[in-house]
Short mmCIF file of C-alpha atoms in Angstrom, two decimals:
data_model
loop_
_atom_site.label_atom_id
_atom_site.label_comp_id
_atom_site.label_asym_id
_atom_site.label_seq_id
_atom_site.Cartn_x
_atom_site.Cartn_y
_atom_site.Cartn_z
CA MET A 1 93.11 122.53 98.50
CA SER A 2 91.00 122.50 101.60
CA SER A 3 91.99 121.31 104.88
CA PHE A 4 90.90 118.45 106.91
CA ASP A 5 89.29 120.99 109.34
CA ASP A 6 87.18 122.38 106.31
CA ILE A 7 85.94 118.95 105.47
CA TYR A 8 85.08 118.12 108.87
CA GLU A 9 82.89 121.23 109.20
CA LYS A 10 81.04 120.29 106.15
CA ILE A 11 80.45 116.87 107.39
CA LEU A 12 79.03 118.48 110.66
CA GLN A 13 76.42 120.51 108.48
CA TYR A 14 74.76 117.58 106.85
CA PRO A 15 72.39 114.90 108.13
CA THR A 16 72.88 112.75 105.17
CA ILE A 17 76.20 111.56 103.80
CA ILE A 18 76.64 109.63 100.56
CA LEU A 19 80.20 108.03 99.74
CA HIS A 20 81.29 107.12 96.27
CA ARG A 21 84.40 105.47 94.89
CA HIS A 22 85.65 104.64 91.37
CA THR A 23 84.18 101.99 88.93
CA SER A 24 85.89 98.61 88.71
CA PRO A 25 87.14 99.12 92.25
CA ASP A 26 90.28 98.02 93.84
CA PRO A 27 90.87 97.44 97.74
CA ASP A 28 91.80 101.09 98.07
CA ALA A 29 88.59 102.31 96.54
CA ILE A 30 86.34 100.15 98.60
CA GLY A 31 88.60 100.46 101.58
CA SER A 32 88.58 104.25 101.91
CA GLN A 33 84.93 104.56 101.26
CA ALA A 34 83.91 101.89 103.72
CA GLY A 35 86.44 102.80 106.23
CA LEU A 36 85.22 106.67 106.24
CA ALA A 37 81.46 105.65 106.05
CA ARG A 38 81.95 103.31 109.13
CA ALA A 39 83.84 105.98 111.12
CA LEU A 40 81.17 108.60 110.34
CA MET A 41 78.34 106.31 111.32
CA GLU A 42 80.18 105.39 114.59
CA LYS A 43 80.80 109.05 115.34
CA PHE A 44 77.51 110.45 114.31
CA PRO A 45 74.78 107.74 114.76
CA GLU A 46 72.04 110.33 114.05
CA LYS A 47 73.43 110.90 110.59
CA ARG A 48 72.45 108.73 107.59
CA VAL A 49 75.54 107.51 105.85
CA LEU A 50 75.45 105.51 102.63
CA CYS A 51 78.05 103.76 100.44
CA ALA A 52 76.92 104.20 96.78
CA GLY A 53 78.36 102.10 93.83
CA GLU A 54 77.28 100.10 90.96
CA ASN A 55 77.41 96.87 92.82
CA ASP A 56 80.66 96.04 91.08
CA GLU A 57 82.67 95.02 94.03
CA GLY A 58 83.20 91.51 92.54
CA ASP A 59 85.77 89.55 94.33
CA LEU A 60 86.08 92.37 96.90
CA ALA A 61 82.73 92.08 98.38
CA TRP A 62 84.59 90.79 101.61
CA ILE A 63 85.65 94.34 102.24
CA ASN A 64 82.25 95.97 102.00
CA HIS A 65 78.83 95.78 100.21
CA MET A 66 77.15 98.71 98.78
CA ASP A 67 73.94 100.31 99.90
CA GLN A 68 70.92 100.70 97.71
CA VAL A 69 70.72 104.29 96.92
CA LYS A 70 67.93 106.34 95.07
CA ALA A 71 67.90 109.63 93.50
CA THR A 72 65.75 110.96 96.44
CA ASP A 73 68.51 109.95 98.91
CA TYR A 74 70.65 112.92 97.47
CA GLU A 75 68.27 115.67 98.31
CA GLY A 76 70.30 118.04 100.48
CA ALA A 77 72.97 115.43 101.01
CA LEU A 78 76.86 115.77 101.25
CA VAL A 79 78.49 113.68 98.67
CA ILE A 80 82.14 112.40 99.23
CA THR A 81 84.13 110.55 96.56
CA THR A 82 87.38 108.64 97.51
CA ASP A 83 90.14 107.30 95.48
CA THR A 84 88.51 108.82 92.32
CA ALA A 85 90.53 111.05 90.24
CA ASN A 86 87.99 112.07 87.48
CA THR A 87 84.39 112.24 86.95
CA PRO A 88 84.20 109.49 84.23
CA ARG A 89 85.35 107.11 86.96
CA ILE A 90 82.89 107.99 89.73
CA SER A 91 80.74 104.77 90.29
CA ASN A 92 76.88 105.80 90.14
CA LYS A 93 76.34 108.93 88.42
CA LEU A 94 73.51 109.99 90.96
CA TYR A 95 76.50 111.73 92.80
CA GLU A 96 75.56 114.91 90.48
CA LYS A 97 72.29 115.20 92.56
CA GLY A 98 73.83 115.93 95.88
CA ASP A 99 74.01 119.29 97.52
CA PHE A 100 77.75 119.69 97.90
CA LEU A 101 80.69 117.54 96.68
CA ILE A 102 83.84 116.77 98.29
CA LYS A 103 86.93 114.71 96.70
CA ILE A 104 89.46 112.93 98.78
CA ASP A 105 91.97 111.40 96.68
CA HIS A 106 95.78 110.50 96.22
CA HIS A 107 95.90 110.59 92.18
CA PRO A 108 97.29 113.67 90.61
CA ASP A 109 94.61 116.44 90.55
CA VAL A 110 94.28 116.67 86.82
CA ASP A 111 90.35 116.92 87.25
CA PRO A 112 89.60 119.32 90.16
CA TYR A 113 85.81 118.31 89.88
CA ALA A 114 84.56 118.75 93.50
CA ASP A 115 83.41 121.90 95.51
CA MET A 116 86.01 121.08 98.10
CA SER A 117 89.04 118.61 97.85
CA TYR A 118 91.82 117.10 99.71
CA VAL A 119 94.33 115.67 97.12
CA ASP A 120 97.76 114.17 98.18
CA PRO A 121 99.62 112.53 95.13
CA ASP A 122 102.40 111.75 97.55
CA ALA A 123 100.26 109.38 99.69
CA PRO A 124 100.45 105.56 98.56
CA ALA A 125 96.83 105.01 99.19
CA ALA A 126 93.57 106.99 99.77
CA CYS A 127 93.12 104.80 102.76
CA GLN A 128 96.18 106.48 104.33
CA ILE A 129 94.64 109.83 103.80
CA ILE A 130 91.36 108.62 105.54
CA VAL A 131 93.39 107.44 108.54
CA ASP A 132 95.22 110.86 108.62
CA PHE A 133 91.86 112.67 108.46
CA LEU A 134 90.29 110.64 111.26
CA ASN A 135 93.26 111.06 113.64
CA ALA A 136 93.41 114.81 112.78
CA GLU A 137 89.68 115.17 113.73
CA GLY A 138 89.85 113.01 116.80
CA ILE A 139 87.46 110.42 115.31
CA LYS A 140 88.05 106.99 116.86
CA ILE A 141 89.45 104.19 114.55
CA THR A 142 87.80 100.92 115.77
CA LYS A 143 88.29 97.39 114.57
CA GLU A 144 85.32 97.73 112.12
CA VAL A 145 86.54 100.80 110.72
CA ALA A 146 90.25 99.59 110.60
CA TYR A 147 89.45 96.33 108.63
CA PRO A 148 88.63 98.00 105.29
CA LEU A 149 91.16 100.76 105.62
CA TYR A 150 94.00 98.18 106.27
CA ALA A 151 92.81 96.08 103.11
CA GLY A 152 93.11 99.30 100.98
CA LEU A 153 96.47 100.28 102.36
CA VAL A 154 97.83 96.85 101.54
CA GLY A 155 96.31 96.61 98.14
CA ASP A 156 97.54 100.15 96.98
CA THR A 157 100.92 99.66 98.20
CA GLY A 158 101.41 96.42 96.79
CA ARG A 159 101.86 94.95 100.08
CA PHE A 160 104.29 97.79 101.11
CA MET A 161 106.55 97.16 98.08
CA TYR A 162 105.62 100.26 95.91
CA PRO A 163 107.95 103.36 96.25
CA GLU A 164 105.41 105.80 97.61
CA THR A 165 105.37 103.53 100.83
CA SER A 166 106.90 105.60 103.58
CA GLU A 167 107.76 105.44 107.11
CA HIS A 168 104.49 107.05 107.87
CA THR A 169 102.73 104.34 105.87
CA PHE A 170 103.97 101.79 108.35
CA LYS A 171 102.99 103.77 111.32
CA VAL A 172 99.45 103.86 109.72
CA ALA A 173 99.47 100.23 109.18
CA ALA A 174 100.55 99.53 112.51
CA GLN A 175 97.83 101.85 114.27
CA LEU A 176 95.34 99.82 112.30
CA ALA A 177 96.73 96.43 113.07
CA SER A 178 96.60 97.60 116.67
CA THR A 179 92.88 97.44 116.64
CA GLY A 180 92.80 93.68 116.48
CA ILE A 181 91.92 93.19 112.91
CA ASN A 182 92.91 89.92 111.32
CA ILE A 183 95.97 91.08 109.12
CA THR A 184 96.72 87.43 107.92
CA GLU A 185 93.11 86.99 106.79
CA ILE A 186 93.38 90.43 104.89
CA ALA A 187 96.53 89.62 103.15
CA ARG A 188 95.30 86.19 102.13
CA ASN A 189 92.11 87.59 100.80
CA ILE A 190 93.93 89.95 98.55
CA ALA A 191 96.59 87.44 97.43
CA ASP A 192 94.13 84.60 96.82
CA VAL A 193 93.11 83.84 93.42
CA THR A 194 90.65 81.13 91.98
CA PHE A 195 91.99 78.30 89.73
CA ASN A 196 90.59 80.09 86.57
CA GLU A 197 92.20 83.40 87.61
CA ALA A 198 95.38 81.56 88.10
CA LYS A 199 94.90 80.18 84.48
CA LEU A 200 94.39 83.67 83.31
CA GLN A 201 97.65 84.66 84.83
CA ALA A 202 99.42 81.73 83.02
CA LEU A 203 97.56 82.72 79.86
CA ALA A 204 98.86 86.48 80.11
CA MET A 205 102.37 85.28 80.67
CA ASP A 206 102.03 82.81 77.69
CA LYS A 207 100.85 85.69 75.33
CA MET A 208 103.32 88.38 76.53
CA GLU A 209 105.63 89.90 74.20
CA ILE A 210 108.84 91.72 75.30
CA ASP A 211 110.77 94.55 73.49
CA PRO A 212 114.47 94.51 73.83
CA VAL A 213 114.39 97.72 75.77
CA GLY A 214 112.39 96.19 78.62
CA ALA A 215 108.78 97.12 77.48
CA ALA A 216 106.28 94.33 77.49
CA TYR A 217 102.60 93.83 76.78
CA THR A 218 99.98 91.04 76.75
CA ILE A 219 96.41 91.12 75.31
CA ILE A 220 93.54 89.40 77.13
CA MET A 221 90.43 89.05 74.70
CA GLN A 222 86.73 88.62 75.53
CA ASP A 223 87.13 84.85 74.24
CA ASP A 224 89.85 84.29 76.69
CA LEU A 225 87.67 85.49 79.55
CA LYS A 226 84.57 83.58 78.45
CA LYS A 227 86.48 80.23 78.25
CA LEU A 228 87.54 80.74 81.72
CA GLY A 229 84.18 82.08 82.84
CA LEU A 230 85.71 85.36 84.14
CA THR A 231 84.45 88.72 84.13
CA ASP A 232 86.02 91.90 82.56
CA ASP A 233 86.96 92.90 86.32
CA GLN A 234 88.42 89.61 87.19
CA ALA A 235 90.95 90.21 84.37
CA ASN A 236 92.68 92.82 86.62
CA VAL A 237 94.26 89.72 88.41
CA ALA A 238 96.73 89.60 85.43
CA VAL A 239 97.77 93.20 85.46
CA SER A 240 100.89 92.75 87.66
CA THR A 241 101.94 89.44 86.01
CA PRO A 242 104.49 90.86 83.43
CA GLY A 243 106.22 92.79 86.23
CA ARG A 244 107.27 89.44 87.70
CA ILE A 245 109.86 89.33 84.83
CA LYS A 246 113.25 90.52 85.89
CA ASP A 247 114.07 92.52 82.68
CA VAL A 248 110.73 94.02 82.37
CA LEU A 249 110.77 97.68 83.21
CA ALA A 250 107.24 98.86 82.11
CA TRP A 251 104.35 97.05 80.55
CA ASN A 252 100.74 97.17 79.29
CA VAL A 253 98.01 94.57 79.82
CA PHE A 254 95.10 95.31 77.36
CA VAL A 255 91.83 93.84 78.32
CA GLU A 256 89.17 93.69 75.37
CA LYS A 257 85.69 94.89 76.55
CA SER A 258 82.37 93.60 75.36
CA ASP A 259 82.04 96.54 72.82
CA GLY A 260 85.39 95.54 71.27
CA THR A 261 87.51 98.50 72.68
CA PHE A 262 90.24 97.92 75.16
CA ARG A 263 90.86 98.81 78.90
CA VAL A 264 94.59 99.73 79.22
CA HIS A 265 96.59 98.99 82.22
CA TYR A 266 99.98 100.73 82.54
CA ARG A 267 102.62 99.48 85.28
CA SER A 268 106.00 100.38 85.76
CA LYS A 269 109.25 99.79 87.82
CA GLY A 270 110.70 103.31 86.86
CA PRO A 271 109.58 105.01 83.53
CA VAL A 272 106.90 107.55 84.24
CA ILE A 273 103.73 106.47 82.36
CA ASN A 274 100.83 108.40 83.58
CA GLU A 275 101.47 111.01 81.07
CA LEU A 276 101.14 108.50 78.44
CA ALA A 277 97.91 107.34 79.82
CA ALA A 278 96.57 110.91 79.61
CA LYS A 279 96.87 110.90 75.77
CA HIS A 280 94.35 107.90 75.73
CA ASP A 281 91.54 109.13 77.87
CA GLY A 282 93.14 107.93 81.15
CA GLY A 283 95.77 108.96 83.96
CA GLY A 284 96.71 107.79 87.36
CA HIS A 285 100.00 107.57 89.12
CA ALA A 286 103.50 107.91 87.76
CA LEU A 287 104.04 104.16 87.87
CA ALA A 288 100.55 102.80 87.62
CA SER A 289 97.71 104.10 85.37
CA GLY A 290 94.77 103.29 83.19
CA ALA A 291 93.46 104.37 79.87
CA ASN A 292 91.27 103.22 76.94
CA ALA A 293 92.07 102.20 73.41
CA LYS A 294 89.43 102.18 70.85
CA ASP A 295 91.03 99.33 68.60
CA ILE A 296 94.05 97.20 67.85
CA ASP A 297 95.62 100.18 66.05
CA GLU A 298 95.43 102.37 69.16
CA VAL A 299 96.73 99.41 71.19
CA LYS A 300 99.78 99.38 68.99
CA GLN A 301 100.20 103.17 69.44
CA VAL A 302 99.95 102.81 73.16
CA PHE A 303 102.67 100.19 73.25
CA ALA A 304 104.84 102.02 70.96
CA GLU A 305 104.81 105.01 73.35
CA VAL A 306 105.66 102.76 76.26
CA VAL A 307 108.54 101.27 74.45
CA GLU A 308 109.81 104.86 73.84
CA VAL A 309 109.65 106.05 77.20
CA THR A 310 111.26 102.86 78.38
CA LYS A 311 114.09 103.10 76.10
CA LYS A 312 114.70 106.90 77.22
CA TYR A 313 114.53 105.84 80.91
CA LYS A 314 117.00 103.03 80.25
CA GLN A 315 119.43 105.31 78.38
CA ASN A 316 119.39 107.66 81.35
CA HIS A 317 119.90 105.21 83.95
CA GLU A 318 122.72 103.24 82.12
#
């Protein structure tokens, strides 16, 4: 793994820097991308710094908007990906046209795709790594830089509830808050849902099935989304819903895509599920991962595997 100094030296070498994040972004993806981009723009006003994506920010456009990038922008450019574990998830495939690629991430490094990388799976959010990088290299974190970074930190720590949250995480949060950002506004923007999104959460709960071992699942179909006027990305609002049930230890939320396949969301309060996700064209963290299922038969297989790992976890902890 490269050091922060190695990354900084590469940044110094390039007049154009283009930052990418993952598709169907969450606050940490957009926040880490935007926070680093804004910091570099303020530190190096002579450089051209762009945020690339497929304009799929959706309800998260309040954090940052993407720039319009063209293939010609990548000629002789440095490309940096943030919060993106593998190449299929990189938003906007033009990243391949850059001169040099750097990966900054906090997911397990199962796909070391970059020319240079800094990956810390113990960090609860990519935004925390970006703050550490900026501090290490003496790059000032202004209010404009802090806003998206704090949003990403709050989002990926589950409002500081997830187990990866550490004392250092709270120090980072305090540093960002000290710039004068409106932390109440950020928390409200992350928590707020539309009326129809709330209806989808209720529907997900109503359709939920719970196995006696403490594994649960719910399936959101395209018809469900269409009736509520919601997009596939907006279905993410229901991913945490089964976890509100006290006896649920691990769960899946399956979201049907327009092609009839399913986006698989794995979440857990203890059982390790990222190894299961890897079996289905996915991956992620030990307690939060994503994958894909080609049909209902694979959906059933995915949940059967979650039931089994939850059963073993429960036996080991009783």
